[in-house]
Amino acid sequence: MSHLADARWPLPQGVVDLLYEDAADKRGLEAALRGCFRVWSYDELIAPTFEYADTLASEAGTQLAEEMYRFTDRDGRTLALRPELTIPAARVAATRLYDQAMPLRLCYIGPVFRYEAPQAGRQREFTQAGVELIGAAGPAADAEVLALTAEALRTAGLTRFQLALGQMAFFHALLVELNLTPVALHTLQSALDRKNAADIAAALAAIPASPALHRTLLALPALSGGPVILHTARTLCLNPAMTAALDHLAALHELLHGYGVADHITFDLGETRAMQYYTGITFKGYTPGVGFAICSGGRYDDLLAHFGRPQPAVGCALWVDRIALARQRQGWQPSPLRADLLWLGELSPACLAALIELRRRGLRVELHLGDAAVDVQSARAPRLAHCVDADTVRLRTAEGTRTLSITALMHEAATW
Amino acid sequence: MVNRLAADRLVVALPKGRLLEEARTCLEQAGYGLRAGDNDRQLLLPSAAPHLSYVLAKPGDVPVYVENGACDLGIAGLDVLREHQPDLLEPLLLPFGYCRLAVAGPAARGDHPLRLEPNPRVATKFPRLTEAFFRSRGVSAEIIELSGSVELAPLVDLSDLIVDLVQSGQTLHDNGLRELRVVLHSQAVLVANRAAWRLKTAVIETFVADLRRAVEEMSNA
């Protein structure tokens, strides 16, 4: 067991200690996001950190299932650390809240765990903050989640961000026209996802399909941009379900315009690779400074049925650590952690009472322990209060030293 | 250095080595020619377009720069992309850097099927593609990862076979080796970071269109 205690590598790869300003900055961001979710009337779900692996893997897609940390309980059942929080939210909604008035508005903030190569702002343990709107279909529900996502990113201090909005319903309706094997579908989706026209053409060469179908599939990567692409896409529809999927996006765009977030949305009908459980809109968010997505979401109307109680649902997860990283790269400075006052001298009841009172007022007061001398320049606070006796304090600041009564000090502290 | 976060600035990673000259010609034709640096060891170079600058990187590193967002776009070989599978967009294939990743063995080896090999030792710079190639044939190959001069391996009995890039086949021939199967046809590809694609859409679309036009002009000439 000696390797466990190796002091040169005290931590496994993919986990970090956050200290001081960084820890405070992350908690501040979480608090801001929680506040944002609250005013949109989303209530918090605190889900367990681990569950049965089968529950978490059920609909998550093979990629995510492979990345789960698994272990066994005493009875030999396989458990896993949650790799995301949408499935736990769906499980809770379908198994415990199914008879509540719909829609449900749930939010969560917490760590998730994935066994994968750490990237910028994503370790193997990282934090997701998200919302799930359960029991509501239609553009208004989708618009609420998209607008809330944009608002959450603004709350986080980001001004420049773009949400790439895809529509799985359009792609699924297109697939109805084809009869693809899982392997052929994977090849096609991979080529579409990379916007590689040559690979799309190669994938199509292996698929017997009408020229109209080929034309539509080849056009998909370029169906990206503002609402104007919805008009182009109409000419490529092959069945009513495809047209309906576009009608949905057009209605959604109207609402997003009303919410004032339309400028942050890029439509992209070529976005077809997403979490396996998405059935309608899907989206990913990007901001300057981080090369990876900072949030992702979408509609998953079939997921709750997996737990026995079907309900339409839409949600979004924000990658808190990446957002914190992005805003720092964009120039955000975390607030420095510094005491308002350093308290020295005798510890008489009168002095301690004053110390407690200052803290109750919300001031950050640090008690100087030990005999080492401190001066204003090197102190961890801009002010030093030296308690001389039961009623006298020597206050040292960069401006100089003054002697005053504790009563006068308490009075002056109100202005700090 | 330009503020690379600005929505109208582009940083493009170019591969040093065999792809660079043709990439240069292509970019020149598109109106984004490289301006020579003060010396040939300079790794950050301006272009003819004021909003665009270049980074010169090792070919295998180009996808790393682009995937992480340090560069917005890059020119990479398909061989490197399929080996490392970075999460990138591939909006345009470029008509140069053609070569093939091939299985080769001693010229004396008969051309019997590779799937009948019991567990061959295969030396390569492309372990992932090599393993996938053999596993898809049900063969459990012993992969020996090298970083250069792979043709040497069979000569000193380090390996039975090699998987390496082949252009003319001359190097194989000179070392008494023969090409047996093609694993992958490779060429140069323009790659793009997914975040940059969404945040710098206008300048990237213009760049891709200019490059596509240049490619077409060059193939018509």
XYZ file of C-alpha atoms in Angstrom:
637
model
C 0.000 0.000 0.000
C 3.047 2.247 0.004
C 2.037 3.922 -3.268
C -1.070 5.318 -1.546
C 1.033 7.453 0.714
C 3.399 8.740 -1.950
C 3.969 12.341 -0.956
C 5.222 13.326 -4.407
C 1.834 12.602 -5.998
C -0.687 13.151 -3.238
C -3.630 13.618 -5.650
C -4.958 11.477 -8.501
C -5.089 13.091 -11.947
C -8.193 15.088 -12.671
C -9.019 16.573 -9.274
C -7.911 19.935 -7.893
C -7.693 21.830 -4.625
C -9.282 25.254 -5.024
C -7.899 27.810 -2.598
C -8.699 31.293 -1.383
C -9.670 33.679 -4.218
C -10.324 30.817 -6.644
C -12.583 28.995 -4.187
C -14.387 32.229 -3.290
C -14.773 33.099 -6.977
C -16.335 29.725 -7.765
C -18.711 29.905 -4.794
C -19.610 33.457 -5.808
C -20.406 32.278 -9.319
C -22.507 29.404 -7.987
C -24.409 31.794 -5.727
C -25.042 34.155 -8.651
C -26.346 31.293 -10.806
C -28.531 29.991 -7.959
C -29.958 33.497 -7.576
C -30.691 33.637 -11.286
C -32.450 30.250 -11.225
C -34.461 31.343 -8.191
C -35.942 34.442 -9.812
C -37.002 32.327 -12.803
C -38.787 30.181 -10.180
C -36.616 27.066 -10.364
C -36.193 25.159 -7.093
C -33.135 23.208 -6.154
C -32.806 19.438 -6.263
C -29.903 18.056 -4.247
C -29.348 14.650 -5.846
C -27.131 11.881 -4.475
C -23.527 11.756 -5.599
C -23.763 8.075 -6.554
C -26.560 5.852 -7.787
C -27.001 2.496 -9.493
C -24.848 2.491 -12.595
C -27.726 1.067 -14.658
C -29.914 4.050 -13.792
C -27.272 6.584 -14.750
C -26.217 4.757 -17.904
C -29.744 3.948 -19.087
C -30.119 6.584 -21.762
C -26.937 8.540 -21.469
C -25.318 7.164 -24.562
C -22.369 4.849 -24.806
C -19.747 7.607 -24.615
C -20.935 8.896 -21.257
C -21.560 5.374 -19.922
C -17.944 4.491 -20.686
C -16.708 7.533 -18.776
C -18.501 6.737 -15.502
C -16.597 5.922 -12.338
C -18.057 2.584 -11.232
C -17.692 0.622 -8.042
C -19.649 -2.079 -6.246
C -21.561 -2.048 -2.996
C -21.401 -4.892 -0.465
C -24.085 -6.850 -2.302
C -22.102 -6.725 -5.522
C -24.426 -4.257 -7.262
C -22.656 -1.760 -9.499
C -22.843 1.864 -8.433
C -21.500 4.891 -10.267
C -20.645 8.485 -9.508
C -23.067 10.695 -11.424
C -21.542 11.871 -14.739
C -24.278 14.531 -15.160
C -27.492 15.577 -13.423
C -30.218 15.455 -16.056
C -30.852 11.733 -15.582
C -31.069 12.003 -11.763
C -33.508 14.917 -12.218
C -35.564 12.870 -14.679
C -35.555 9.914 -12.274
C -36.786 12.081 -9.390
C -39.464 13.712 -11.533
C -40.730 10.412 -12.918
C -40.599 8.353 -9.723
C -41.422 10.833 -6.961
C -43.037 13.935 -8.447
C -45.172 12.395 -11.195
C -48.493 13.451 -9.624
C -47.459 17.048 -8.950
C -48.851 19.919 -10.983
C -46.849 20.233 -14.172
C -44.600 21.763 -15.254
C -41.873 21.149 -12.687
C -38.995 23.587 -12.560
C -35.906 22.035 -10.998
C -32.342 23.316 -10.763
C -29.140 21.879 -9.387
C -25.522 22.839 -8.733
C -22.965 20.211 -7.885
C -19.944 18.173 -8.844
C -20.121 15.470 -11.511
C -17.471 12.881 -12.358
C -16.176 11.601 -15.678
C -13.211 9.387 -16.359
C -11.676 11.181 -19.334
C -8.661 13.245 -20.306
C -8.753 16.537 -18.368
C -9.180 19.607 -20.606
C -9.221 23.346 -20.052
C -11.640 24.021 -17.222
C -12.761 20.420 -17.040
C -11.147 18.027 -14.641
C -12.473 14.549 -13.895
C -14.460 16.126 -11.102
C -16.168 19.297 -12.272
C -19.216 21.332 -11.380
C -22.428 21.595 -13.339
C -25.231 24.059 -12.670
C -28.417 23.402 -14.539
C -32.157 23.688 -14.928
C -34.777 21.185 -16.031
C -38.278 22.233 -17.135
C -40.356 19.066 -16.959
C -43.913 18.542 -18.176
C -43.981 21.291 -20.790
C -43.685 20.880 -24.556
C -43.726 23.580 -27.198
C -41.669 26.597 -28.185
C -42.501 28.605 -25.045
C -40.819 26.001 -22.813
C -37.779 25.774 -25.103
C -37.557 29.573 -25.241
C -37.704 29.809 -21.441
C -34.739 27.470 -21.018
C -32.695 29.169 -23.757
C -33.441 32.652 -22.413
C -32.655 31.502 -18.872
C -29.357 30.045 -20.092
C -28.457 33.373 -21.714
C -29.469 35.223 -18.561
C -27.389 32.861 -16.399
C -24.332 33.500 -18.605
C -24.914 37.255 -18.312
C -25.281 36.885 -14.549
C -21.919 35.132 -14.587
C -20.438 38.287 -16.091
C -20.155 37.124 -19.702
C -21.283 39.556 -22.377
C -19.969 37.834 -25.492
C -21.342 34.348 -25.962
C -23.129 32.422 -28.679
C -25.557 29.509 -28.392
C -25.487 27.112 -31.364
C -29.021 25.777 -31.699
C -29.747 22.512 -33.469
C -33.011 20.636 -33.943
C -32.867 16.856 -33.562
C -36.528 16.615 -34.592
C -35.536 17.882 -38.066
C -32.736 15.350 -38.368
C -34.809 12.470 -36.975
C -37.598 13.280 -39.462
C -34.978 13.194 -42.201
C -33.705 9.821 -40.980
C -37.208 8.374 -41.331
C -36.625 8.649 -45.089
C -33.527 6.484 -44.752
C -33.108 2.985 -43.451
C -29.705 3.191 -41.844
C -27.839 0.586 -39.860
C -26.407 1.897 -36.565
C -22.922 1.847 -38.096
C -23.990 3.812 -41.183
C -25.830 6.323 -38.973
C -22.755 6.782 -36.812
C -20.568 7.353 -39.882
C -23.019 9.904 -41.286
C -23.454 11.727 -37.965
C -19.710 11.864 -37.420
C -19.182 13.388 -40.872
C -22.009 15.907 -40.343
C -20.634 16.799 -36.933
C -17.242 17.662 -38.446
C -18.872 19.511 -41.375
C -16.635 17.419 -43.623
C -18.338 17.530 -47.029
C -16.116 14.813 -48.514
C -16.905 12.405 -45.675
C -20.634 13.184 -45.933
C -20.505 12.424 -49.667
C -18.605 9.204 -48.938
C -21.158 8.180 -46.302
C -23.989 8.914 -48.737
C -22.369 6.890 -51.494
C -22.981 3.837 -49.308
C -26.643 4.732 -48.746
C -29.274 4.012 -51.405
C -31.391 7.162 -51.386
C -33.182 9.565 -53.707
C -31.329 12.549 -55.200
C -33.558 14.875 -53.140
C -32.458 13.128 -49.972
C -28.800 13.383 -50.932
C -29.251 17.065 -51.726
C -30.781 17.733 -48.280
C -28.103 15.790 -46.400
C -25.305 17.513 -48.309
C -26.855 20.902 -47.559
C -27.056 20.288 -43.785
C -23.582 21.587 -42.785
C -24.274 24.937 -44.421
C -27.719 25.355 -42.800
C -26.120 27.448 -40.098
C -26.603 31.103 -39.209
C -29.457 33.514 -38.489
C -33.201 32.801 -38.918
C -32.778 33.184 -42.690
C -31.468 29.603 -42.854
C -34.912 28.397 -41.783
C -36.245 29.666 -45.125
C -33.506 27.852 -47.032
C -34.221 24.689 -45.059
C -37.914 24.794 -46.005
C -37.045 24.138 -49.621
C -35.202 20.978 -48.531
C -37.967 19.398 -46.440
C -39.045 15.929 -47.546
C -41.949 15.287 -45.191
C -44.390 17.190 -42.933
C -42.445 16.304 -39.784
C -39.397 18.155 -41.125
C -41.521 21.208 -41.895
C -43.076 21.024 -38.418
C -39.593 20.936 -36.855
C -38.787 24.173 -38.715
C -42.106 25.765 -37.705
C -41.110 25.060 -34.115
C -37.780 26.867 -34.600
C -39.485 29.840 -36.268
C -41.882 30.184 -33.322
C -38.945 29.787 -30.952
C -37.047 32.550 -32.733
C -39.987 34.962 -32.274
C -39.978 34.284 -28.535
C -36.195 34.569 -28.217
C -36.408 37.899 -30.008
C -38.948 38.973 -27.406
C -36.666 37.828 -24.588
C -33.908 39.980 -26.139
C -31.503 37.096 -26.658
C -31.961 36.400 -30.406
C -28.534 37.915 -31.145
C -26.913 35.234 -29.004
C -28.462 32.390 -31.025
C -26.983 30.738 -34.131
C -29.221 28.180 -35.779
C -27.414 25.101 -37.048
C -29.417 22.232 -38.525
C -26.139 20.369 -39.029
C -25.781 19.969 -35.249
C -26.806 16.334 -34.973
C -24.379 14.921 -32.471
C -25.599 15.450 -28.958
C -26.552 13.447 -25.908
C -28.419 10.389 -27.147
C -31.579 11.260 -25.230
C -32.290 14.555 -27.023
C -35.420 14.566 -29.186
C -35.970 18.236 -30.082
C -33.815 21.329 -29.816
C -30.199 20.906 -28.717
C -27.739 23.672 -27.998
C -24.187 24.387 -26.952
C -22.763 27.692 -25.744
C -19.390 29.259 -26.502
C -17.539 32.329 -25.219
C -14.139 33.835 -26.129
C -11.155 32.522 -24.204
C -12.204 28.874 -23.898
C -12.026 26.627 -26.962
C -14.689 24.263 -25.642
C -18.437 24.526 -24.968
C -19.370 26.231 -21.686
C -22.917 24.882 -21.537
C -25.148 22.426 -23.334
C -28.790 21.517 -23.284
C -31.822 20.366 -25.170
C -35.208 18.711 -25.210
C -35.537 15.098 -24.068
C -39.174 14.051 -24.401
C -38.518 10.301 -24.143
C -36.222 10.162 -21.114
C -38.844 10.214 -18.350
C -40.747 7.385 -20.039
C -37.700 5.289 -19.273
C -38.653 5.637 -15.594
C -42.279 4.767 -16.308
C -43.921 8.201 -16.396
C -43.563 9.941 -19.765
C -43.328 13.729 -19.718
C -41.879 16.182 -22.205
C -38.856 17.982 -20.787
C -36.143 20.474 -21.688
C -33.050 21.552 -19.779
C -29.571 22.991 -19.767
C -26.337 22.349 -17.884
C -23.704 25.062 -17.402
C -20.064 24.071 -16.879
C -19.255 26.257 -13.878
C -15.475 25.758 -13.888
C -15.194 26.653 -17.574
C -17.331 29.750 -17.107
C -15.105 30.826 -14.199
C -12.041 30.225 -16.393
C -13.544 32.061 -19.373
C -14.422 35.164 -17.418
C -10.942 35.301 -15.912
C -9.415 35.016 -19.400
C -11.707 37.837 -20.473
C -10.255 40.078 -17.761
C -12.461 39.374 -14.752
C -10.549 39.812 -11.494
C -11.658 37.718 -8.519
C -12.164 39.897 -5.449
C -9.086 39.788 -3.226
C -9.551 38.134 0.143
C -8.391 40.545 2.799
C -9.441 41.312 6.348
C -10.910 44.755 6.991
C -9.090 45.022 10.279
C -6.297 43.277 12.162
C -6.920 43.196 15.930
C -3.936 43.242 18.303
C -3.234 43.749 21.958
C -4.891 42.605 25.122
C -7.881 40.283 25.130
C -9.899 41.922 27.887
C -13.678 41.376 27.942
C -14.286 44.912 26.668
C -11.882 44.402 23.733
C -13.355 41.018 22.867
C -16.869 42.434 23.035
C -15.829 45.149 20.542
C -14.223 42.498 18.299
C -17.406 40.401 18.288
C -19.580 43.431 17.630
C -17.495 44.451 14.594
C -17.793 40.939 13.166
C -21.544 40.896 13.743
C -21.717 44.038 11.649
C -20.204 42.049 8.809
C -16.637 43.310 8.989
C -13.904 40.794 8.443
C -11.715 41.118 11.564
C -8.648 38.964 12.019
C -7.183 38.430 15.470
C -3.405 38.702 15.570
C -2.005 35.740 17.467
C 1.539 35.475 18.712
C 4.138 38.045 19.574
C 5.516 38.923 16.161
C 5.408 42.638 15.420
C 3.299 43.759 12.453
C 3.381 46.972 10.481
C 0.761 48.471 8.210
C 2.696 47.782 5.007
C 3.079 44.059 5.504
C -0.165 43.368 7.385
C -2.947 41.332 5.745
C -5.376 44.165 6.460
C -5.438 47.898 5.658
C -6.021 48.779 9.349
C -4.509 47.647 12.607
C -6.385 48.155 15.879
C -4.162 47.816 18.925
C -6.227 47.487 22.092
C -4.257 49.370 24.759
C -6.691 49.048 27.661
C -10.401 48.549 28.335
C -11.339 51.735 26.549
C -8.429 52.811 24.363
C -7.442 51.679 20.889
C -4.460 52.721 18.805
C -5.585 52.658 15.182
C -2.826 52.399 12.590
C -3.484 52.930 8.883
C -1.349 53.992 5.928
C -2.170 57.601 6.904
C -0.660 57.282 10.366
C -1.498 56.334 13.948
C -4.315 57.756 16.094
C -5.502 56.957 19.583
C -9.241 56.800 20.139
C -11.846 55.235 22.404
C -13.493 51.936 21.544
C -16.803 53.776 21.237
C -15.242 56.143 18.710
C -13.722 53.178 16.850
C -17.104 51.469 16.605
C -18.550 54.707 15.273
C -15.785 55.083 12.693
C -16.051 51.429 11.612
C -19.477 52.148 10.141
C -17.700 54.070 7.353
C -15.280 51.260 6.354
C 0.478 39.927 -30.847
C -3.076 40.770 -31.787
C -5.852 40.391 -29.232
C -6.870 36.934 -30.281
C -10.172 37.092 -28.370
C -11.480 39.910 -30.599
C -14.255 38.678 -32.888
C -12.535 39.919 -36.061
C -9.048 38.507 -35.405
C -7.929 35.123 -36.638
C -4.943 33.029 -35.636
C -4.166 30.140 -37.986
C -1.827 27.257 -37.129
C 0.340 25.974 -39.987
C 2.337 22.742 -40.012
C 6.091 23.049 -40.393
C 7.633 20.548 -42.767
C 6.311 18.851 -45.855
C 2.867 20.545 -45.934
C 4.137 24.082 -45.414
C 5.251 25.049 -48.926
C 1.989 24.037 -50.565
C -0.044 25.572 -47.762
C 1.895 28.813 -48.347
C 1.093 28.800 -52.073
C -2.554 28.128 -51.409
C -2.841 30.892 -48.789
C -0.976 33.297 -51.081
C -3.513 32.615 -53.835
C -6.362 33.230 -51.376
C -4.927 36.630 -50.414
C -3.530 35.627 -47.032
C 0.152 35.195 -47.927
C 2.668 34.749 -45.123
C 4.922 37.709 -44.590
C 8.448 36.526 -44.016
C 9.722 36.899 -40.483
C 13.045 38.469 -39.485
C 14.576 35.033 -39.447
C 13.456 31.572 -40.418
C 13.115 30.463 -36.821
C 10.324 32.888 -36.053
C 7.174 30.990 -35.061
C 4.627 33.812 -35.054
C 4.151 35.406 -38.457
C 1.924 38.182 -39.799
C -0.046 37.726 -43.017
C -0.962 39.938 -45.964
C -4.304 40.485 -44.238
C -3.985 42.700 -41.141
C -6.565 40.776 -39.100
C -4.952 37.364 -39.582
C -1.710 35.957 -38.227
C 0.002 32.600 -38.349
C 1.550 30.224 -35.856
C 4.072 27.650 -37.094
C 3.787 24.364 -35.209
C 4.899 20.776 -35.550
C 2.366 18.984 -37.791
C 1.180 16.748 -34.966
C 0.660 19.762 -32.698
C -1.588 21.756 -35.055
C -4.797 19.979 -33.918
C -3.793 20.545 -30.274
C -3.478 24.304 -30.776
C -6.804 24.458 -32.593
C -8.808 22.121 -30.354
C -7.831 24.083 -27.261
C -8.701 27.387 -28.906
C -5.156 28.796 -28.864
C -5.592 29.041 -32.657
C -8.915 29.453 -34.443
C -8.041 27.509 -37.584
C -5.277 25.223 -38.739
C -3.999 23.125 -41.591
C -3.381 19.517 -40.631
C -2.945 16.143 -42.273
C -5.879 13.751 -42.225
C -3.457 11.088 -40.879
C -2.830 13.145 -37.725
C -6.529 13.955 -37.314
C -7.684 10.342 -37.544
C -4.884 9.147 -35.264
C -5.528 11.630 -32.448
C -9.263 12.258 -33.097
C -9.401 15.847 -31.877
C -12.890 17.375 -31.596
C -12.650 19.762 -34.556
C -14.601 20.951 -37.565
C -13.167 20.010 -40.973
C -14.800 22.515 -43.312
C -12.455 22.150 -46.302
C -10.200 19.479 -47.776
C -7.089 20.973 -49.393
C -5.578 19.551 -52.587
C -2.080 18.800 -51.325
C -0.215 16.654 -48.848
C -1.511 13.517 -50.545
C -0.087 10.317 -49.122
C -1.317 7.046 -47.742
C -0.879 5.318 -44.438
C 0.020 1.792 -45.423
C 0.991 -1.557 -44.002
C 4.347 -2.673 -45.361
C 6.484 -5.706 -44.823
C 9.671 -7.309 -46.145
C 9.575 -7.651 -49.939
C 10.227 -11.360 -49.473
C 6.972 -11.811 -47.571
C 4.292 -13.389 -49.702
C 1.031 -11.500 -50.154
C -1.022 -13.727 -47.895
C -3.878 -11.980 -46.028
C -2.969 -9.974 -42.938
C -5.933 -11.472 -41.059
C -4.114 -14.801 -41.062
C -1.160 -13.376 -39.139
C -1.199 -14.827 -35.584
C 0.052 -11.802 -33.633
C 2.411 -9.731 -35.761
C 4.750 -7.163 -34.279
C 3.986 -3.863 -36.009
C 6.164 -0.753 -35.692
C 4.456 2.605 -36.301
C 4.085 6.268 -35.438
C 0.294 5.753 -35.601
C -0.564 3.282 -32.807
C -4.291 4.034 -32.680
C -4.994 3.634 -36.398
C -2.729 0.585 -36.536
C -4.497 -1.115 -33.660
C -7.915 -0.317 -35.152
C -6.841 -1.675 -38.546
C -5.648 -5.003 -37.152
C -8.397 -5.402 -34.555
C -11.070 -4.884 -37.201
C -9.540 -7.938 -38.919
C -9.563 -9.916 -35.698
C -5.791 -9.798 -35.417
C -4.198 -8.947 -32.099
C -1.083 -7.091 -33.198
C 1.753 -6.160 -30.912
C 2.132 -2.420 -31.537
C 5.624 -0.990 -31.220
C 5.416 2.801 -31.121
C 8.349 4.654 -32.689
C 8.857 8.344 -33.342
C 10.766 8.123 -36.629
C 12.542 5.964 -39.252
C 9.952 3.245 -38.899
C 11.348 1.405 -41.985
C 14.328 0.437 -39.874
C 12.288 -1.783 -37.548
C 11.876 -4.871 -39.806
C 15.504 -4.635 -40.944
C 16.786 -5.242 -37.420
C 13.936 -7.615 -36.524
C 12.318 -5.165 -34.133
C 9.036 -5.828 -35.941
C 7.469 -8.055 -38.610
C 5.492 -5.278 -40.292
C 5.273 -1.508 -40.248
C 2.443 0.987 -40.690
C 3.781 4.248 -42.068
C 3.089 7.118 -44.449
C 3.937 6.394 -48.060
C 4.161 8.953 -50.856
C 6.089 7.449 -53.775
C 7.085 4.172 -52.155
C 10.756 4.854 -52.861
C 11.814 4.797 -49.201
C 10.110 1.435 -48.726
C 11.775 0.070 -51.857
C 15.221 1.313 -50.800
C 14.830 -0.578 -47.522
C 13.689 -3.837 -49.071
C 10.063 -3.317 -48.024
C 6.826 -3.663 -49.964
C 3.473 -1.946 -49.491
C 0.768 -4.481 -48.562
C -2.459 -2.664 -47.649
C -3.669 0.921 -47.409
C -4.941 1.903 -43.946
C -5.929 5.484 -44.807
C -5.698 7.912 -47.721
C -4.483 11.217 -46.353
C -4.364 14.833 -47.533
C -4.288 18.300 -46.010
C -7.441 19.547 -44.244
C -8.503 22.937 -42.970
C -9.647 22.469 -39.370
C -11.544 24.884 -37.135
C -12.109 25.258 -33.413
C -15.787 24.818 -32.521
C -15.973 27.871 -30.277
C -14.205 30.107 -32.834
C -16.604 28.840 -35.521
C -19.514 30.278 -33.493
C -17.838 33.421 -32.179
C -15.901 34.565 -35.258
C -18.360 33.331 -37.875
C -18.080 36.238 -40.313
C -14.272 36.302 -40.653
C -14.025 32.518 -40.703
C -16.687 32.169 -43.404
C -14.848 34.742 -45.523
C -11.536 32.964 -45.004
C -12.970 29.548 -45.898
C -14.695 30.964 -48.996
C -11.460 32.676 -50.138
C -9.495 29.505 -49.599
C -12.104 27.402 -51.429
C -11.973 29.817 -54.373
C -8.157 29.662 -54.399
C -8.246 25.867 -54.353
C -10.648 25.827 -57.306
C -8.550 28.364 -59.246
C -5.424 26.311 -58.643
C -7.027 23.073 -59.748
C -8.362 24.764 -62.925
C -5.003 26.311 -63.776
